[in-house]
Structures are given as structure tokens and as C-alpha cells.
XYZ file of C-alpha atoms in Angstrom:
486
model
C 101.862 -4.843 152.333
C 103.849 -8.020 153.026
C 103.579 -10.931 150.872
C 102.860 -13.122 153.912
C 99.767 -10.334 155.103
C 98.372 -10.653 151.352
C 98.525 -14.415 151.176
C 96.823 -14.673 154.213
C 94.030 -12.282 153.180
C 93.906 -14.330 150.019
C 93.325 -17.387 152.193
C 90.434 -15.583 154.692
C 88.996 -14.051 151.322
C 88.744 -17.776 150.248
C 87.673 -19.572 153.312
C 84.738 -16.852 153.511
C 83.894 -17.476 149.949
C 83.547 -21.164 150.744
C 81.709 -20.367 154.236
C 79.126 -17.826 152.303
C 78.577 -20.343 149.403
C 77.942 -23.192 151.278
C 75.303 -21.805 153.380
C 73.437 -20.495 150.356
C 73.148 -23.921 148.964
C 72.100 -24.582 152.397
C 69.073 -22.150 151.854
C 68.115 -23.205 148.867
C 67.940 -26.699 149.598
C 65.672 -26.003 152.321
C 63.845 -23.195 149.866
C 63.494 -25.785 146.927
C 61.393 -28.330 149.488
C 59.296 -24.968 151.131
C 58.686 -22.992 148.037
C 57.219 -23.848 144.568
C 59.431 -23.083 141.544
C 56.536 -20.312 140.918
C 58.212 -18.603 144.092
C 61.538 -19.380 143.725
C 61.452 -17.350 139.956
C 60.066 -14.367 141.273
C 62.750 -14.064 143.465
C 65.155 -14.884 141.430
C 63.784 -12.320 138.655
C 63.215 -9.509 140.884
C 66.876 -9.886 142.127
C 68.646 -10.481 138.401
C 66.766 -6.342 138.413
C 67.742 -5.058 141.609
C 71.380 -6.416 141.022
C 72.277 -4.022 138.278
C 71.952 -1.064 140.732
C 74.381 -3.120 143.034
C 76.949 -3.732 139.922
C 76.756 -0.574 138.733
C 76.944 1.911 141.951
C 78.106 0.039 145.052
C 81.522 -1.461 142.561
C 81.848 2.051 141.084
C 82.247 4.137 144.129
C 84.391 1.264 146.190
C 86.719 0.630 142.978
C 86.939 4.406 142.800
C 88.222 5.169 146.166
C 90.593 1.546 145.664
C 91.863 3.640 142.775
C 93.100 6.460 143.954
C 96.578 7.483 143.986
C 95.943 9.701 147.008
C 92.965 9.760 148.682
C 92.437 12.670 150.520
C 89.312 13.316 153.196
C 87.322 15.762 150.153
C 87.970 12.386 148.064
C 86.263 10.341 150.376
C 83.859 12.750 151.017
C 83.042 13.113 147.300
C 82.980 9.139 147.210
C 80.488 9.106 150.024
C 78.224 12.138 148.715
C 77.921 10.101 145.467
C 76.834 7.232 146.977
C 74.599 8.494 149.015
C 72.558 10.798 145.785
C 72.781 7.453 143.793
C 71.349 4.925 146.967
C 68.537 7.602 146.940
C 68.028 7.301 143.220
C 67.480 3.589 143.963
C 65.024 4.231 145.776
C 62.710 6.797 144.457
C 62.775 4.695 141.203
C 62.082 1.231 142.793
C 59.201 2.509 144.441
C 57.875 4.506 141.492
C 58.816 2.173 138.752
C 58.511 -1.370 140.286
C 54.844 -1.646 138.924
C 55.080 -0.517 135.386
C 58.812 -2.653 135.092
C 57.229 -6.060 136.838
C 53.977 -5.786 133.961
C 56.803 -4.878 131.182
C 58.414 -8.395 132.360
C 55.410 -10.113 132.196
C 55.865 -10.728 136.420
C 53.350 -8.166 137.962
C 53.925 -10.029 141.431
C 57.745 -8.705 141.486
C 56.186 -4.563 141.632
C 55.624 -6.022 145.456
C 58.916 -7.015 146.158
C 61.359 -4.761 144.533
C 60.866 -1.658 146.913
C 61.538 -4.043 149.593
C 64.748 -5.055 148.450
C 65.784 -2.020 146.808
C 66.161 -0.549 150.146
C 68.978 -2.891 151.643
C 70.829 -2.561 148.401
C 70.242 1.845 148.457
C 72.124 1.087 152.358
C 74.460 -1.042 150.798
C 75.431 1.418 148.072
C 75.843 4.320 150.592
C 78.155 2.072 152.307
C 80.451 1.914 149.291
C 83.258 4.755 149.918
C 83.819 2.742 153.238
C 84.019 -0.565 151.606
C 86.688 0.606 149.305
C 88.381 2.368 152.051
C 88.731 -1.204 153.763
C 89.978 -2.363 150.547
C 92.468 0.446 150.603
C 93.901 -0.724 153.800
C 94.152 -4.042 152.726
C 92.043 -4.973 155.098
C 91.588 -8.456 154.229
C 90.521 -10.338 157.272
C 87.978 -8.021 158.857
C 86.023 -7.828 155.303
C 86.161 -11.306 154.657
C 84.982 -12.080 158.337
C 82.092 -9.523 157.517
C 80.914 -11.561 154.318
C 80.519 -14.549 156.393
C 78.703 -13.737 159.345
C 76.730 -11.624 157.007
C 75.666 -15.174 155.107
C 75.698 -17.030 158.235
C 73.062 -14.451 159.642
C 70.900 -13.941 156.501
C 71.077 -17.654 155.637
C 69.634 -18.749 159.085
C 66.845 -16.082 159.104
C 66.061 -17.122 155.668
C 65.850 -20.627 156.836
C 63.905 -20.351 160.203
C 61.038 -18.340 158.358
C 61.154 -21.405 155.503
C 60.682 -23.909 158.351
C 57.752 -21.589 160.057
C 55.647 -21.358 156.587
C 56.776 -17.137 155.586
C 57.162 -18.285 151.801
C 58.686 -15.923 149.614
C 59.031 -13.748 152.202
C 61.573 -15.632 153.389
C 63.895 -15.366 150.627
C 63.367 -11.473 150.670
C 64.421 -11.764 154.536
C 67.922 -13.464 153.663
C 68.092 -10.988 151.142
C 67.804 -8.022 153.442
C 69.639 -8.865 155.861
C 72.885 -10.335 154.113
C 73.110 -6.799 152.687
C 72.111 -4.607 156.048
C 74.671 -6.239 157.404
C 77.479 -5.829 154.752
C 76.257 -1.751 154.889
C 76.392 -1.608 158.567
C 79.467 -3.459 159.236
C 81.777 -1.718 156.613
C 80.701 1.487 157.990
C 81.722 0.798 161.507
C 84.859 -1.345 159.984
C 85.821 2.224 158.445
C 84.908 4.746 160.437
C 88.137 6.122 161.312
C 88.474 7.366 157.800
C 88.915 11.073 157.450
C 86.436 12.370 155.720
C 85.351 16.177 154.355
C 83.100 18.332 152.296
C 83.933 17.674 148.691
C 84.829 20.519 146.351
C 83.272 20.452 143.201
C 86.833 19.429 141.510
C 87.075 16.578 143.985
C 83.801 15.058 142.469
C 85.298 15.834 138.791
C 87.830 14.122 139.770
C 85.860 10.613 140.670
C 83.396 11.128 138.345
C 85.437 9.709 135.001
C 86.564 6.452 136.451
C 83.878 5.748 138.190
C 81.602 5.975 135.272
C 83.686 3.702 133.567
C 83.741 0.875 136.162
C 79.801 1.432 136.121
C 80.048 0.763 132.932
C 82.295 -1.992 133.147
C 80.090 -3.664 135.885
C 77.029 -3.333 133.809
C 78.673 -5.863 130.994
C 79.385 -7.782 133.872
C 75.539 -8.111 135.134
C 74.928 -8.513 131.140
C 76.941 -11.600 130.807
C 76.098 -13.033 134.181
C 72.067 -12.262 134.711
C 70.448 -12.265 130.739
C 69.928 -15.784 131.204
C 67.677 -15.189 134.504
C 66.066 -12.185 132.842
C 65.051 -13.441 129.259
C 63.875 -17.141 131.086
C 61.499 -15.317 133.373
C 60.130 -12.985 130.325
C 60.091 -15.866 127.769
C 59.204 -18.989 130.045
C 58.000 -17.379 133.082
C 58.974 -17.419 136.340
C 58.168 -20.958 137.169
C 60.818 -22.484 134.769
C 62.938 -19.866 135.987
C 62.770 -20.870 139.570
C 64.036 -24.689 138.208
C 66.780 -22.655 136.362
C 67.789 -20.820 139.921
C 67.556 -23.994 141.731
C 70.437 -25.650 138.904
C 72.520 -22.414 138.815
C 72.768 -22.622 142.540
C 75.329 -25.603 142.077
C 77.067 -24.113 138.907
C 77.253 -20.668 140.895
C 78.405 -22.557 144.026
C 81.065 -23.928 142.585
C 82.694 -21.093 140.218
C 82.743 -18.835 142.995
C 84.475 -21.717 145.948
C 87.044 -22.887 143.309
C 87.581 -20.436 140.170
C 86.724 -17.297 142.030
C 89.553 -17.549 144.881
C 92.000 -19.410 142.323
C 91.788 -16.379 139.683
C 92.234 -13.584 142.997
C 95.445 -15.971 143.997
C 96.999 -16.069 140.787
C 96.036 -12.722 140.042
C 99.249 -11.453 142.227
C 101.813 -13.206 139.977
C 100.641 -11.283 137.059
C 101.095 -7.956 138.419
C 104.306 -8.569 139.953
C 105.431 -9.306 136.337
C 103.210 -7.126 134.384
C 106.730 -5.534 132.957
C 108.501 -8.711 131.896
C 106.611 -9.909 129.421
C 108.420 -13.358 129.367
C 107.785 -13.960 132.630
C 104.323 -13.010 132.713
C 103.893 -15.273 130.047
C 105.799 -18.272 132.256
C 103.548 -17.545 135.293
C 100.346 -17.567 133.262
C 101.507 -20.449 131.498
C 102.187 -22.152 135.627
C 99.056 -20.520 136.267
C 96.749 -21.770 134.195
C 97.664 -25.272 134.014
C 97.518 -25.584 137.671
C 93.839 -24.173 137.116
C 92.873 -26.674 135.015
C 94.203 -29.423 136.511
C 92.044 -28.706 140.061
C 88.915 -27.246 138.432
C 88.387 -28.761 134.873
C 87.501 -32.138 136.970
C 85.292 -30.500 139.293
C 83.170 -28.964 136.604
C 82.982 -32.240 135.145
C 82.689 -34.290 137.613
C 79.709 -31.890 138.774
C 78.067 -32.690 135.734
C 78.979 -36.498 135.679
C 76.914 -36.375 139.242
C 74.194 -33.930 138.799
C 71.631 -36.312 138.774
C 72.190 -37.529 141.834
C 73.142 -34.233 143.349
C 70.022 -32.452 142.229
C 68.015 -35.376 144.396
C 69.964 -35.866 147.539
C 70.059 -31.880 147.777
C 66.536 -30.860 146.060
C 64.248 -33.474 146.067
C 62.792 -35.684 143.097
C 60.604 -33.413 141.745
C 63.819 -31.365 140.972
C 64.823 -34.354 139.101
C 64.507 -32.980 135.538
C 66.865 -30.134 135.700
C 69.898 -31.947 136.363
C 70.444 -31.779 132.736
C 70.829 -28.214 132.814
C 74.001 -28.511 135.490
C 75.266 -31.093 132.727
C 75.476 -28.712 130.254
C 76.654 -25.908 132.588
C 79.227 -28.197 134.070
C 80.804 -28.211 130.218
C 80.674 -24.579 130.016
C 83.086 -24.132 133.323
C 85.127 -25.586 131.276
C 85.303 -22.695 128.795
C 85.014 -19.832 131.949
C 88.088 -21.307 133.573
C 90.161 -20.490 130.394
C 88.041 -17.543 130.070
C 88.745 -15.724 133.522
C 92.172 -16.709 133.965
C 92.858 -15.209 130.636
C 90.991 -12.212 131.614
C 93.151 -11.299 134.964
C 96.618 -11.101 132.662
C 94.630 -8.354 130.821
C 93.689 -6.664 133.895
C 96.624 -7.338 135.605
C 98.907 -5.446 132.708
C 96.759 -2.583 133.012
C 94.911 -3.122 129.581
C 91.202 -2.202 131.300
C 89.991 -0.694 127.696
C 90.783 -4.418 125.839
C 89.292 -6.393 128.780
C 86.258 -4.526 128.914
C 86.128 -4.792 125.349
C 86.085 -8.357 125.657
C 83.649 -8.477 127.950
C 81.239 -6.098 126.146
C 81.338 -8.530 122.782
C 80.681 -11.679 124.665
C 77.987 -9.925 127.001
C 76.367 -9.111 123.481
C 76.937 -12.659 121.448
C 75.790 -14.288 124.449
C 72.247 -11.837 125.125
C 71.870 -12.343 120.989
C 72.664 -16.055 121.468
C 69.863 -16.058 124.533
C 67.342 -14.489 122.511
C 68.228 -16.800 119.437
C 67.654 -20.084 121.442
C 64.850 -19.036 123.521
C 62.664 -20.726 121.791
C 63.793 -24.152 121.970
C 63.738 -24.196 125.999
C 66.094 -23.509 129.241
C 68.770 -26.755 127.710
C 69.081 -24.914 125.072
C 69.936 -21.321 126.977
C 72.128 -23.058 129.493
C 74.126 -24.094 126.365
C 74.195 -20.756 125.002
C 76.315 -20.363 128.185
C 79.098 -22.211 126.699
C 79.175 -21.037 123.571
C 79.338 -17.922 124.782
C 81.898 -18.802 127.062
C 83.736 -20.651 124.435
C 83.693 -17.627 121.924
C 85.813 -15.300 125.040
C 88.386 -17.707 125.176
C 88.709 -17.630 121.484
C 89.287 -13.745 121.745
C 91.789 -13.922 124.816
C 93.673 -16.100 122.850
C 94.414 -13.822 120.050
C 94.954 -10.911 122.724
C 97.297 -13.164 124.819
C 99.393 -13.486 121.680
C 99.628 -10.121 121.038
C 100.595 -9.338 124.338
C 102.805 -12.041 125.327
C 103.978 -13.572 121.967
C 101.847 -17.030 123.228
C 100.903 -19.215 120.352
C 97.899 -20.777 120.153
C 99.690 -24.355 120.059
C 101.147 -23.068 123.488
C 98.383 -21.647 124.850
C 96.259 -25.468 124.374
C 99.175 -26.876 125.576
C 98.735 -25.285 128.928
C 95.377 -26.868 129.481
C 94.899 -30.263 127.157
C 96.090 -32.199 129.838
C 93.726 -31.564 132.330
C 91.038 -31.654 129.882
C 92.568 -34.795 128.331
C 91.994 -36.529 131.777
C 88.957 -34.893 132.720
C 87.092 -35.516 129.638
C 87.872 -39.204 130.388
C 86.714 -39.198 133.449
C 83.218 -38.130 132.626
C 83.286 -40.841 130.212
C 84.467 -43.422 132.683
C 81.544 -41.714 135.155
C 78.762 -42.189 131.686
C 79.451 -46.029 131.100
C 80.271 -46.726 134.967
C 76.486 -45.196 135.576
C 75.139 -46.947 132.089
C 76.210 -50.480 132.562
C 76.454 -50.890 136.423
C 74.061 -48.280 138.098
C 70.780 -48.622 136.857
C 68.263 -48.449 139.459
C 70.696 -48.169 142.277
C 69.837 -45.325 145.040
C 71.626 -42.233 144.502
C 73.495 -42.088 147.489
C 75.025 -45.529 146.757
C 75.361 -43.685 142.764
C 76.734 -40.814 143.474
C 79.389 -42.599 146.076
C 80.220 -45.041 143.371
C 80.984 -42.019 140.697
C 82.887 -40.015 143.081
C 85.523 -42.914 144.203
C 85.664 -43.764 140.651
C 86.259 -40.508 138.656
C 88.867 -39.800 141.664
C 90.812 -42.601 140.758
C 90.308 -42.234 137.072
C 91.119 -38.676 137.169
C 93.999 -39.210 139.890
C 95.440 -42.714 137.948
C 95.235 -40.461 134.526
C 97.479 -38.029 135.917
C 99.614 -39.879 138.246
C 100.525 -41.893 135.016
C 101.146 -39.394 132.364
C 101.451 -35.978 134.546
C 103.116 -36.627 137.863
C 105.967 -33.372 136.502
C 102.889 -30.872 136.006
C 101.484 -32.166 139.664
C 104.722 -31.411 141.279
C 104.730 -28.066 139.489
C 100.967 -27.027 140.637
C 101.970 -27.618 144.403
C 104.434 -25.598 144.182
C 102.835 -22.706 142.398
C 99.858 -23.182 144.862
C 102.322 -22.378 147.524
C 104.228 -19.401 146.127
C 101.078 -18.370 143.518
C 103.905 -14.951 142.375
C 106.650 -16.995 142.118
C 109.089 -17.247 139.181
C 108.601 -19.868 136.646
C 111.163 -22.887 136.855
C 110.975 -26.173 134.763
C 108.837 -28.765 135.917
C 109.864 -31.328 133.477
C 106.923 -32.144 131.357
């Protein structure tokens, strides 16, 4: 595959990202004026239950036929046999165990909705061997396209049966048919793949590696739905609907900035996965150009969250904006934290990285349970903490691997934090001293000009070399490392 086709598939993978995210903020904003928090947590709970099944089967089977030196048509077969006993398996034991598992989480009203949603997810499951045979075939563009008119269409049924009065239903709707329409399209995307009756050794042969991405996707759901699960068991699901509503923004914004960042950068590292001081100058490129475009978003989300939470939510959301404070602070830490991660991935060292995962998956549930009792604040800054303690463990791994010291390794990212920090301090007295009482659209225009030319003036002054070096990284993201002069 030419580096031109990737980068452009990088790019649509992006935009699509961007597209999908911001018409889910779109639904919620409507959802958060239509629905009562009540409503919005049982949604949100009864999806944080249904999503391990997607983690741990649709990723497994897709990364399994990515994976494979050779695939041959018994492979796929096997792939697709799989997915289709697992997508029943879904099934059967959401409609036999959605009852017993909602009064267990202290939610009986979620045994009502899990069978319904179980069933998209079962389709989109058995539609895993042809996802990762569109993967296979680089197939950037058409999957990407999928993803968004996938949102598009779920996201505007969602929102016409808001505006007509269907309630939760609603939600369950979007739901549905985001994923229908992922299952439906990759089939027909794929269906020129050869495909045959697996032998018994071809499912042997899938079975090994595809356990261990299941496994691997599991810490995944650990780290990034606990939160949702132990709220709605510990505070119920009305809290935990306020908690959706301010992870919408946090979520919206890791996976339109970080997310497509980490996949572009992710090339460079494999390229020089063999050279280890080379990997270790593209990381160090890497990373610093990270910081420097999404340590003052994070921020500066959490500078303006009041504001945000009213212009998009409504007043009576007012109170959680301090939650996407605190979260905005712990992007901070998951920035370092996932481009850290992809150099471990990248070099083939699955076993550490999963390792990694598995310890801060586990520190972060223990930290969850710890601070439950002192309210959602508290768990939302369990979050960085958590967060914080991964990049602490990288670290040490990166200098084992690479030889990076830790004085190096800050070095790639004090600047932008440096700046940023000052920013949000500039953004605290600016909205102390001179914006008391003023509208939040006048606000939250005031604190955007200014921590732009805070932010901008802070590195314009002291960083213009590392500026000049991120736009040119940003444009060849595998490049070779060359001075930049700082």
C-alpha cells in the first residue's frame, strides 16, 4: 500500500471520526433537553453492559482475520462461523439473563432494554470476519464512509423520535440503527471475499489469538466503562445520566483529536520499529507535536466547561461542568498515556502493553470503588490518577526499550504543558475578575480569543523551533527525525 493511499485513509478515517462525533453531541444535546437524567442513565448503563460483548467478540474476530499472514477462504470461513456461534451466544444470554443482571445492578428497568440492543450488536458481531477483511484490503475510504452515514442515519432517527416525544426509546433507536448499519454495510462492502467450510485446524488456528485480543479488549472496556458501571450501581442511574451528559464532551474530544493523532503517528513507529534510535527520534517528534495541539484543547475544554455545558445542555445541566474540569486535566495524562502506548504496540511488544493496560484497568476499578463514596468529582478524578499512574509505567518501559530518560521523556512534553497550564490560569482570573455575571456566550467568546492568544503568544515567544517542527511532522507523520532547533 502506497504511502500516499494510507495517508489518505488516515485523513477519511479522521474526517469520519470528526463527522460521527459531532453528530453524537448533536443527539445528546437534543437528548439532555427531551429526557430526564433518570433516562439518560439507563441508557447509558445498559450500554456500558452490552458493550463488553462488542469489545470482546466483534474486535476479536476482525483483528484476527487483520492478523493473518495468509488468509485463506477456510480462514475466513472459520472467522465467520465464530462469529456467528458467539452473536448467537449474545443473544440467548441477553434475553435470558437481562432480568436477573438489571436487579443485580440495582436498575431493574435496563432487563427491558438489553434484549433490544443486544440484537444489533449479535448482527454486528456476525459481521466481524468482513470488517476485518475490509481492514485487510486497506480499505480505508469505503469503511470510514460507512461509520459516517451510519452516525448520520442513527443520529437523525434518534433525534426525530426526541422531537416527537419516544423517550428512551429514542436513544435505543440511534443505538440500533448505527450498528444495523455498520453489520449490513461491511457485509455488502466485503462480499467478494472467498470464503469456505472451515476445517477443524483452521478454527485452531484462530482460536489462540483471538482469545487473546478478547482478552485484551476486555481491559480495554475495564478501563474505559467502570466509571459508568460502578456510578449507576453506587449512585444510580440518575447521577449517572449527568455523568453521560459530561463524558459526552470529554469522549468527543479524545476521540476527534487524540484518537486520529495516535492512528497518524502510529505509522512512524512501525516503519522504525528496528532502529531503535530512530524510533526513539520519531516518538520524541511525535509526541511533542501531540502535546502541543491537544494539551490546550483539554484545557481549554475545561477552562470553558461552564459555559459549554449551558449553551449545549441547558442550565439545569449547570452543575456538572465541574466534572469536564476535572476530566479536562486527566486528557492531559491520556495523551502521554496513548501515545506511549502505540510505540509498544507498534514494536510488537503486545504481552507488555496489555500488561499495562491490565494494571491500570485494575488501580483505576480499585481507585473507583475507593472514592465512590465521596461522589461522581471524586470518580471523575480517579480518572486521572489512573491515567497519571500509566504514564508513570510507559515511562519506565520506554526506557527500557529505547534508552529514553525520564529527563528526556518530560522534555518532550513540558512545553506544551508549560503554556497550557498558563493558559487555564489566564482563562481562571480572566473569568474571576472580569466575567462575573456576563452571559455565557459573551464568556465563553471572551475565554476562547483569550486562551488563543495566550496559548499562541506563549509559544510564538519561547517555541516558534518546536512549531516549525510539528508542521512538518504533521505533514510527513513517518518521516525521519531532523533538528528543529530548540
Amino acid at each position: 500500500m502506497s504511502g500516499m493511499h494510507f495517508g489518505r485513509g488516515i485523513l477519511s478515517t479522521a474526517a469520519s471520526a470528526w463527522i460521527r462525533q459531532g453528530a453524537t453531541l448533536m443527539l445528546y444535546v437534543v437528548a439532555a433537553r427531551a429526557l430526564t437524567p433518570e433516562q439518560i442513565g439507563v441508557f447509558a448503563l445498559a450500554n456500558a453492559v452490552i458493550l463488553i460483548f462488542e469489545y470482546a467478540v466483534y474486535d476479536a474476530i476482525s483483528e484476527s482475520v487483520v492478523q493473518r499472514a495468509r488468509l485463506s477462504p477456510g480462514h475466513f470461513g472459520a472467522a465467520a462461523v465464530l462469529s456467528a456461534a458467539l452473536a448467537a451466544a449474545i443473544v440467548a444470554g441477553a434475553w435470558l439473563g437481562a432480568g436477573p443482571l438489571g436487579a443485580a445492578l440495582g436498575a431493574p428497568e435496563i432487563g427491558q432494554y438489553l434484549p433490544l440492543m443486544a440484537m444489533p450488536v449479535a448482527l454486528l458481531c456476525l459481521s466481524a470476519a468482513y470488517a476485518g477483511a475490509l481492514r485487510r484490503a486497506a480499505r480505508f475510504d469505503a469503511m470510514a464512509t460507512l461509520a459516517a452515514v451510519a452516525a448520520i442515519a442513527a443520529v437523525g432517527t434518534g433525534i426525530a423520535l426526541l422531537l416527537a416525544g419516544a423517550g428512551l426509546v429514542a436513544l435505543i433507536a440511534y443505538f440500533a440503527t448505527e450498528k444495523t448499519l455498520l453489520a449490513l454495510g461491511g457485509v455488502w462492502l466485503a462480499r467478494g471475499e472467498p470464503i469456505a467450510r472451515p476445517r477443524r485446524a483452521e478454527l485452531v488456528d484462530l482460536l489462540p489469538y483471538a482469545a487473546a485480543i478478547s482478552a485484551q479488549r476486555a481491559a480495554f472496556y475495564a478501563r474505559g466503562q467502570a466509571d459508568r458501571l460502578i456510578i449507576g450501581v453506587v449512585w444510580g442511574t440518575g447521577v449517572l445520566g449527568a455523568y453521560q451528559i459530561a463524558a459526552r464532551i470529554f469522549d468527543s474530544l479524545q476521540a476527534a483529536l487524540l484518537t486520529p493523532i495516535s492512528k497518524l503517528f502510529f505509522v512512524g513507529y512501525t516503519r522504525a520499529q528496528l532502529d531503535p534510535e530512530a524510533l526513539r527520534g520519531i516518538f520524541g517528534r511525535s509526541l511533542r507535536a501531540a502535546t502541543l495541539i491537544v494539551f490546550p484543547a483539554f484545557l481549554g475544554i475545561s477552562a470553558v466547561a461552564h459555559e459549554t455545558i449551558i449553551l449545549l445542555f441547558g442550565p439545569q445541566w449547570d452543575s456538572i461542568a465541574v466534572i469536564v474540569q476535572v476530566m479536562g486535566f486527566g486528557g492531559v495524562a491520556l495523551t502521554l498515556s496513548v501515545m506511549s502506548g502505540g510505540v509498544l504496540s507498534a514494536v510488537g511488544r503486545a504481552r507488555a502493553f496489555l500488561l499495562v493496560e491490565l494494571v491500570s484497568s485494575l488501580f483505576g476499578i480499585a481507585l473507583l470503588v475507593l472514592f465512590s463514596p465521596l461522589g461522581i468529582v471524586w470518580m471523575a478524578a480517579s480518572f486521572v490518577i489512573r491515567e497519571t499512574f500509566a504514564v508513570v509505567i510507559y515511562a519506565r518501559l520506554l526506557r527500557a526499550l529505547l534508552g529514553l530518560r525520564s529527563a528526556d521523556y518530560l522534555a518532550y512534553f513540558i512545553p506544551a504543558l508549560g503554556a497550557s497550564c498558563a493558559m487555564w490560569l489566564a482563562l481562571a482570573l480572566i473569568d474571576t475578575h472580569l466575567l462575573a455575571g456576563a452571559l455565557p456566550e459573551v464568556a465563553l467568546l471572551v475565554k476562547i480569543a483569550a486562551g488563543a492568544l495566550s496559548y499562541g503568544g506563549l509559544m510564538l515567544a519561547f517555541c516558534r523551533p518546536l512549531l516549525r517542527d510539528t508542521l512538518r511532522l504533521l505533514g510527513h507523520p513517518g518521516g525521519q527525525p531532523r533538528e528543529s532547533g530548540a
